[in-house]
mmCIF file of C-alpha atoms in Angstrom:
data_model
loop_
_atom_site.group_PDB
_atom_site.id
_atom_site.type_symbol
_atom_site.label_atom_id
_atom_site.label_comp_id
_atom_site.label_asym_id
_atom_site.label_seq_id
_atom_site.Cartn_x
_atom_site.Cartn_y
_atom_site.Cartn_z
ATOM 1 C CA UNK A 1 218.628 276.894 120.174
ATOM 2 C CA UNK A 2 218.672 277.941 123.891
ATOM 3 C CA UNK A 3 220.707 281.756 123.486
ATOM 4 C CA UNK A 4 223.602 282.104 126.023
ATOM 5 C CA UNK A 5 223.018 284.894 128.517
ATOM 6 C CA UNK A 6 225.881 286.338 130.827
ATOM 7 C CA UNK A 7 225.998 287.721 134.383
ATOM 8 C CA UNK A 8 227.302 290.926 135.474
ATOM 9 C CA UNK A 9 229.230 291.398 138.898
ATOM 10 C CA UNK A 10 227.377 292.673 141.488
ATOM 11 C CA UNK A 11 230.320 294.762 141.589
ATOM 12 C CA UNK A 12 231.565 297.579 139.609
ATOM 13 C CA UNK A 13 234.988 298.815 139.647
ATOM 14 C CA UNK A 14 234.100 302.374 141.195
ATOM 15 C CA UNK A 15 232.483 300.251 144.087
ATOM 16 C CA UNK A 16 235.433 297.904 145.135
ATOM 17 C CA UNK A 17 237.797 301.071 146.995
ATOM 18 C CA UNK A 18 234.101 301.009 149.588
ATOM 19 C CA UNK A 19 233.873 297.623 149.726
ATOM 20 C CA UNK A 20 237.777 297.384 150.706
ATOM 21 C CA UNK A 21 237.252 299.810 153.255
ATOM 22 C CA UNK A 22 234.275 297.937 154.942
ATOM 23 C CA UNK A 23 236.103 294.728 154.924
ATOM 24 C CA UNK A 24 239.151 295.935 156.522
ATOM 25 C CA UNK A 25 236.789 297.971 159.100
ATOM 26 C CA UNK A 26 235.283 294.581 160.021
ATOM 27 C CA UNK A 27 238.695 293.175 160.261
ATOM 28 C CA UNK A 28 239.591 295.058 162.409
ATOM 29 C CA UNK A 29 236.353 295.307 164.778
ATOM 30 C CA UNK A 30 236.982 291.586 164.654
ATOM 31 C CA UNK A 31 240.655 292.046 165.986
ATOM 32 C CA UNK A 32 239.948 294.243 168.383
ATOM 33 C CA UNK A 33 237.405 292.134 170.114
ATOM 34 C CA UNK A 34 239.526 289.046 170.271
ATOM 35 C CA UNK A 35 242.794 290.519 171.601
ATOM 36 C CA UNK A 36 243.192 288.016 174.468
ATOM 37 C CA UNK A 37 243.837 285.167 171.836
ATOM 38 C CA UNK A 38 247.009 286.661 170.847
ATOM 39 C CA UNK A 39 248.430 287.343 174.322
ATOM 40 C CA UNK A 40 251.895 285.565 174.518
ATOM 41 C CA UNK A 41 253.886 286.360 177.963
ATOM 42 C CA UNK A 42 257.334 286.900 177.702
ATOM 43 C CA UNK A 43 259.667 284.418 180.300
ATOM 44 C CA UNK A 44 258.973 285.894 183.533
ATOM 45 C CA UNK A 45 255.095 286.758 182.816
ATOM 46 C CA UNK A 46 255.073 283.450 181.705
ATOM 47 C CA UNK A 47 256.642 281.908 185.155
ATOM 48 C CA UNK A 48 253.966 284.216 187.088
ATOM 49 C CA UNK A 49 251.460 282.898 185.248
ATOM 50 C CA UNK A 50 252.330 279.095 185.449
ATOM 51 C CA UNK A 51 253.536 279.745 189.576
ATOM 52 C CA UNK A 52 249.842 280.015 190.431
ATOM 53 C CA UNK A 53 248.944 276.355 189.787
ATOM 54 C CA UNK A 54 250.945 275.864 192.808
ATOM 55 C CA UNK A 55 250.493 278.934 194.684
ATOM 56 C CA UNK A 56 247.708 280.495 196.314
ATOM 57 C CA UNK A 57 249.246 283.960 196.412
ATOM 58 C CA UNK A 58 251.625 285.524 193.671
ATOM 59 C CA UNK A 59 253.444 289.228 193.835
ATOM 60 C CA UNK A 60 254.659 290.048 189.853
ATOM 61 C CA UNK A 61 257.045 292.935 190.459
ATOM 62 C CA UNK A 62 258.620 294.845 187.792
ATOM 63 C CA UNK A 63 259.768 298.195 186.573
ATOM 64 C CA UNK A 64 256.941 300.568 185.254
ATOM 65 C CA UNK A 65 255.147 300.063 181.843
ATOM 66 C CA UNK A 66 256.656 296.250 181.436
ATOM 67 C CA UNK A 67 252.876 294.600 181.125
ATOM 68 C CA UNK A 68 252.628 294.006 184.542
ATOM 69 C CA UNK A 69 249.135 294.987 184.938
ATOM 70 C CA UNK A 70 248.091 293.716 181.426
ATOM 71 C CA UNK A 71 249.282 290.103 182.163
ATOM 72 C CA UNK A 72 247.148 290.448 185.423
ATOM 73 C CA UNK A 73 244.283 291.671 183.079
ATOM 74 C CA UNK A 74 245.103 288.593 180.424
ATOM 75 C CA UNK A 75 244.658 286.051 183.628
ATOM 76 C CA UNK A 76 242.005 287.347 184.966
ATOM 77 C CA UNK A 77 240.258 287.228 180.988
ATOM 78 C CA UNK A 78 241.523 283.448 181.094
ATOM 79 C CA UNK A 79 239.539 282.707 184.212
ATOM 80 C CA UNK A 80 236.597 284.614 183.619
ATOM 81 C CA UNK A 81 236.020 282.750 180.293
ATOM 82 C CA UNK A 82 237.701 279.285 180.788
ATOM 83 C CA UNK A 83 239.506 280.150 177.037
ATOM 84 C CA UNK A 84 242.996 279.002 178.391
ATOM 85 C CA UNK A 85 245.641 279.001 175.214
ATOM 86 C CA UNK A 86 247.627 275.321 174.365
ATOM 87 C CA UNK A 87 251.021 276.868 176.388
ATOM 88 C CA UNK A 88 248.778 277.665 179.571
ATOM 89 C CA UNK A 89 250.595 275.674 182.539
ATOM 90 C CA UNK A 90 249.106 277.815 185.291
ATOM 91 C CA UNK A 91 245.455 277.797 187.328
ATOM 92 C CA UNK A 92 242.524 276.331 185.721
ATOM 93 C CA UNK A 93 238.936 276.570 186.068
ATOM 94 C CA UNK A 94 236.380 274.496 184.368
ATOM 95 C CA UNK A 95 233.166 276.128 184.971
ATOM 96 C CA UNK A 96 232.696 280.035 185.437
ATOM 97 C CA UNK A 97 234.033 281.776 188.497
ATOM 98 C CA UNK A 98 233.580 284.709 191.178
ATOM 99 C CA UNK A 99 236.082 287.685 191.480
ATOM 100 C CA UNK A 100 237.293 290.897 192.118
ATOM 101 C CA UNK A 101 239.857 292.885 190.644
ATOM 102 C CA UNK A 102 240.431 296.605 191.970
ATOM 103 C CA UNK A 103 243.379 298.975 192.537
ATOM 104 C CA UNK A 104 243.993 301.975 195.346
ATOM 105 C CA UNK A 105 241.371 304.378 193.858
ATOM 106 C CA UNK A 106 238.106 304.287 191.543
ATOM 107 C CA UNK A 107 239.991 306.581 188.820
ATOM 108 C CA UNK A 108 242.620 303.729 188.994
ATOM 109 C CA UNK A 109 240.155 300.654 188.727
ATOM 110 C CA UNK A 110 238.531 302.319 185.956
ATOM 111 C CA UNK A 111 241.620 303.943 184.281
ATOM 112 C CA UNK A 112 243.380 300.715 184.389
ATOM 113 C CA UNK A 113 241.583 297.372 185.635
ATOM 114 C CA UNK A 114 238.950 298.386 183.911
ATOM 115 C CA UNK A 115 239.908 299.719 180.729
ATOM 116 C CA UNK A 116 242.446 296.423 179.965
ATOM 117 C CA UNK A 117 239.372 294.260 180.514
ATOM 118 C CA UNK A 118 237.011 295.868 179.141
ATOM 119 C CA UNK A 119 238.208 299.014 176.704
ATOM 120 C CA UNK A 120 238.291 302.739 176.545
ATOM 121 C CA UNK A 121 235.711 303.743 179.928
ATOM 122 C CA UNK A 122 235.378 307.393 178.183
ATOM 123 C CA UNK A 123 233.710 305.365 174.813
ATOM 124 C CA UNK A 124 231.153 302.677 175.360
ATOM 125 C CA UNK A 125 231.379 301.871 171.680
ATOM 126 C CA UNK A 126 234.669 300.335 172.720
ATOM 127 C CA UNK A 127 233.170 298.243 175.480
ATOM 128 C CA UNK A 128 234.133 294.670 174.387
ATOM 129 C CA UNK A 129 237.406 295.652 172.915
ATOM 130 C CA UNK A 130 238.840 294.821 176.217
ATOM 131 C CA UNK A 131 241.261 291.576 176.720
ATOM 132 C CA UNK A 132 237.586 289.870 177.456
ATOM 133 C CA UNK A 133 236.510 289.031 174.064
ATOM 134 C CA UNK A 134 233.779 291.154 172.926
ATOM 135 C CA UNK A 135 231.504 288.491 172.016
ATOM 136 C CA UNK A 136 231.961 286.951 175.737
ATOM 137 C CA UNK A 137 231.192 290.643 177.709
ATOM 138 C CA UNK A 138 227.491 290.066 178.165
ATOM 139 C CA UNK A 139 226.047 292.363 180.713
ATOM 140 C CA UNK A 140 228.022 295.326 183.175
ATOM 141 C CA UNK A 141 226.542 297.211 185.612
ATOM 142 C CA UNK A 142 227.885 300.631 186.431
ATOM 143 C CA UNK A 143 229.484 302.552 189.550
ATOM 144 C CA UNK A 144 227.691 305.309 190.860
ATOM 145 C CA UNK A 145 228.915 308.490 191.463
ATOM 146 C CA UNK A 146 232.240 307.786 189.208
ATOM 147 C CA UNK A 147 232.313 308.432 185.643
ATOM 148 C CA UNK A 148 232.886 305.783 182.997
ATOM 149 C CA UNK A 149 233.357 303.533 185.593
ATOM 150 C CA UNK A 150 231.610 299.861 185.967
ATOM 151 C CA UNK A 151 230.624 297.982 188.984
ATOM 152 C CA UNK A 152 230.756 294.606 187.639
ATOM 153 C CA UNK A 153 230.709 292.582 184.084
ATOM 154 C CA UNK A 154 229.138 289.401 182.966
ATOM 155 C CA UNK A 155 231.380 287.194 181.383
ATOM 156 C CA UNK A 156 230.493 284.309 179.548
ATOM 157 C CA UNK A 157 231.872 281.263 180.349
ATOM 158 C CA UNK A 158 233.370 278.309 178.070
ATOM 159 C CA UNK A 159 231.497 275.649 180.224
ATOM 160 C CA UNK A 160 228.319 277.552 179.610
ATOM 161 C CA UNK A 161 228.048 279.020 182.636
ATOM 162 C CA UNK A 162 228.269 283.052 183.558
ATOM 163 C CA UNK A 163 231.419 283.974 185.487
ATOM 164 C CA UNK A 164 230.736 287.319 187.674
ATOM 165 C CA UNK A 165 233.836 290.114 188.257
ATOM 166 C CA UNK A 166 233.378 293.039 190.698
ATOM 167 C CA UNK A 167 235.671 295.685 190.820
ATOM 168 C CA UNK A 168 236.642 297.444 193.925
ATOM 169 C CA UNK A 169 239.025 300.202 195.003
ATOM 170 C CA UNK A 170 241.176 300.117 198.041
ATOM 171 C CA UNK A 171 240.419 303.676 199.369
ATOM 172 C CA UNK A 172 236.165 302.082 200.288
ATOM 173 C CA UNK A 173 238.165 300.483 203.004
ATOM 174 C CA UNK A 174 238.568 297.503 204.437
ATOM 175 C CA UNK A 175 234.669 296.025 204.923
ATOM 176 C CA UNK A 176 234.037 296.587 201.464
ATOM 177 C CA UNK A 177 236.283 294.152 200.895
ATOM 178 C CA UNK A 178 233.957 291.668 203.229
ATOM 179 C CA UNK A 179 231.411 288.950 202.800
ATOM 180 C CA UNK A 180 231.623 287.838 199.215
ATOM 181 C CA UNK A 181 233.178 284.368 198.393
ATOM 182 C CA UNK A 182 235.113 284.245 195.740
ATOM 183 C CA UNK A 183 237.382 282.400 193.167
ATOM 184 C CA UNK A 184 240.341 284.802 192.603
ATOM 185 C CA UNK A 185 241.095 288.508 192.961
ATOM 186 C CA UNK A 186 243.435 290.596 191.242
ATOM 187 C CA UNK A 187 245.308 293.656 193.326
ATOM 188 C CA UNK A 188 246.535 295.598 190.645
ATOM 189 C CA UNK A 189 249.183 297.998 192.602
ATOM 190 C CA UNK A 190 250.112 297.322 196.267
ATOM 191 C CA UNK A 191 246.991 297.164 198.348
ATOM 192 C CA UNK A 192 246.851 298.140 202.357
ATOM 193 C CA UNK A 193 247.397 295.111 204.806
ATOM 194 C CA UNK A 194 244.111 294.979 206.071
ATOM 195 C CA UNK A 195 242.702 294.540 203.055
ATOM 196 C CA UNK A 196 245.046 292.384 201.146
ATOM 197 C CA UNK A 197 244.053 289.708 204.193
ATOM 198 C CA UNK A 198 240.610 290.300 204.030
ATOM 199 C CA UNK A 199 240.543 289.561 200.184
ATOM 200 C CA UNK A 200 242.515 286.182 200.972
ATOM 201 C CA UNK A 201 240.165 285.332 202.863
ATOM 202 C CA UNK A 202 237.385 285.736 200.771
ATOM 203 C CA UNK A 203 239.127 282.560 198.772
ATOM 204 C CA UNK A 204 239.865 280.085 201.489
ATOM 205 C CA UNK A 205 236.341 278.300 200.862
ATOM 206 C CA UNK A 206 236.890 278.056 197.643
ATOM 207 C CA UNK A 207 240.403 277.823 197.556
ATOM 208 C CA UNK A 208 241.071 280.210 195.564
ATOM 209 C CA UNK A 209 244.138 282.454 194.402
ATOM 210 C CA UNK A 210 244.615 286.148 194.987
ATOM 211 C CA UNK A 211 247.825 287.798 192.670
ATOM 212 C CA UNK A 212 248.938 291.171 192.719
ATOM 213 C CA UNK A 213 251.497 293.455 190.501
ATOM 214 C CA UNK A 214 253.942 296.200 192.183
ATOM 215 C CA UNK A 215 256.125 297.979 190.519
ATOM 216 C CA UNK A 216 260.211 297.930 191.909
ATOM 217 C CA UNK A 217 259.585 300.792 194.249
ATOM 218 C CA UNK A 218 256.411 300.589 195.526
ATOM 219 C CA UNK A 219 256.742 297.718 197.810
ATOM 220 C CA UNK A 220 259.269 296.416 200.641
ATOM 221 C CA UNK A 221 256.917 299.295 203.562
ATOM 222 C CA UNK A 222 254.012 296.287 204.447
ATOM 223 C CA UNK A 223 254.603 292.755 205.868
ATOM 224 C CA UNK A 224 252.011 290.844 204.705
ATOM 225 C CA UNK A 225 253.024 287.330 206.737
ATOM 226 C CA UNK A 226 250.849 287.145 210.096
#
């Protein structure tokens, strides 16, 4: 007669509070790296956002700290990795892209741009924690001469290609803003004439969109129709 033998959990009941801790730790790592899948605009993000499948250029103005730069960050995620949610109505791209996303100065690329795509600049343990999913930030190169900041990221791409964002500040002037062709770019904050014509034009081969975000008071000084 065969004797019956038991198994003990792997488990005791001093371990479980650790155990508990990592899991919700990894939760959370997991959260924090997939932020762009629970990005819902409210109604007039939500118009921007579905305007540009029409529209070439798009101006999101709104008071100060309404999302207006991190729906510009959300879009620009969208494009860079082709993961476009069910209620998306606005600019598609099926394989991986070109772009450039930049603001007036390289403290506000990095301090803003950068850090909504990407995550804190001051911790690289947070790179990836960004509204471009973590697991989709494959490579970066960085800015010389500014701290924290990046020159560029790697994005993977849902089509299996690799799409390719620079970011730029307005203050290099405008022939920095010169010879690339590209997909889209992003002007977060009001950008300088010169330069908001030279990044159109850095689309028109590819027909491409350019968007920017002001906030209520910082535009109505630039005509930007030739």
């Amino acid at each position: 007669m065969q004797s019956c033998q038991t198994s003990s959990s792997p488990f005791s009941p001093s371990s479980l509070p650790a155990l508990l801790s990592r899991l919700q730790g990894e939760s959370e790592r997991r959260l924090s790296r997939t932020k762009l899948l629970r990005y819902v605009p409210y109604g007039k993000q939500a118009d921007f956002h579905e305007a540009g499948a029409t529209h070439r250029e798009r101006l999101l103005m709104a008071a100060n700290q309404c999302g207006k730069t991190y729906s510009g960050a959300a879009e620009a995620a969208f494009h860079l990795t082709g993961r476009y949610p069910d209620w998306w109505f606005g600019r598609r791209w099926d394989r991986h892209v070109r772009a450039w996303a930049g603001s007036e100065t390289w403290d506000g690329t990095r301090d803003g741009v950068q850090r909504l795509l990407v995550g804190e600049p001051k911790d690289e343990a947070q790179w990836g924690t960004g509204l471009i999913p973590g697991d989709d930030l494959v490579g970066w190169g960085r800015r010389q001469g500014v701290p924290d900041a990046l020159d560029n990221v790697i994005v993977n791409h849902v089509s299996g290609g690799k799409s390719v964002l620079g970011f730029k500040a307005y203050e290099q002037g405008r022939t920095k803003w010169q010879s690339e062709t590209l997909d889209f770019i992003w002007f977060d904050e009001e950008p300088p004439q010169d330069i908001y014509f030279e990044g159109l034009t850095r689309t028109n081969a590819t027909e491409g969109i350019v968007w920017a975000e002001l906030g209520n008071f910082t535009t109505g000084k630039r005509n930007y129709r030739k």
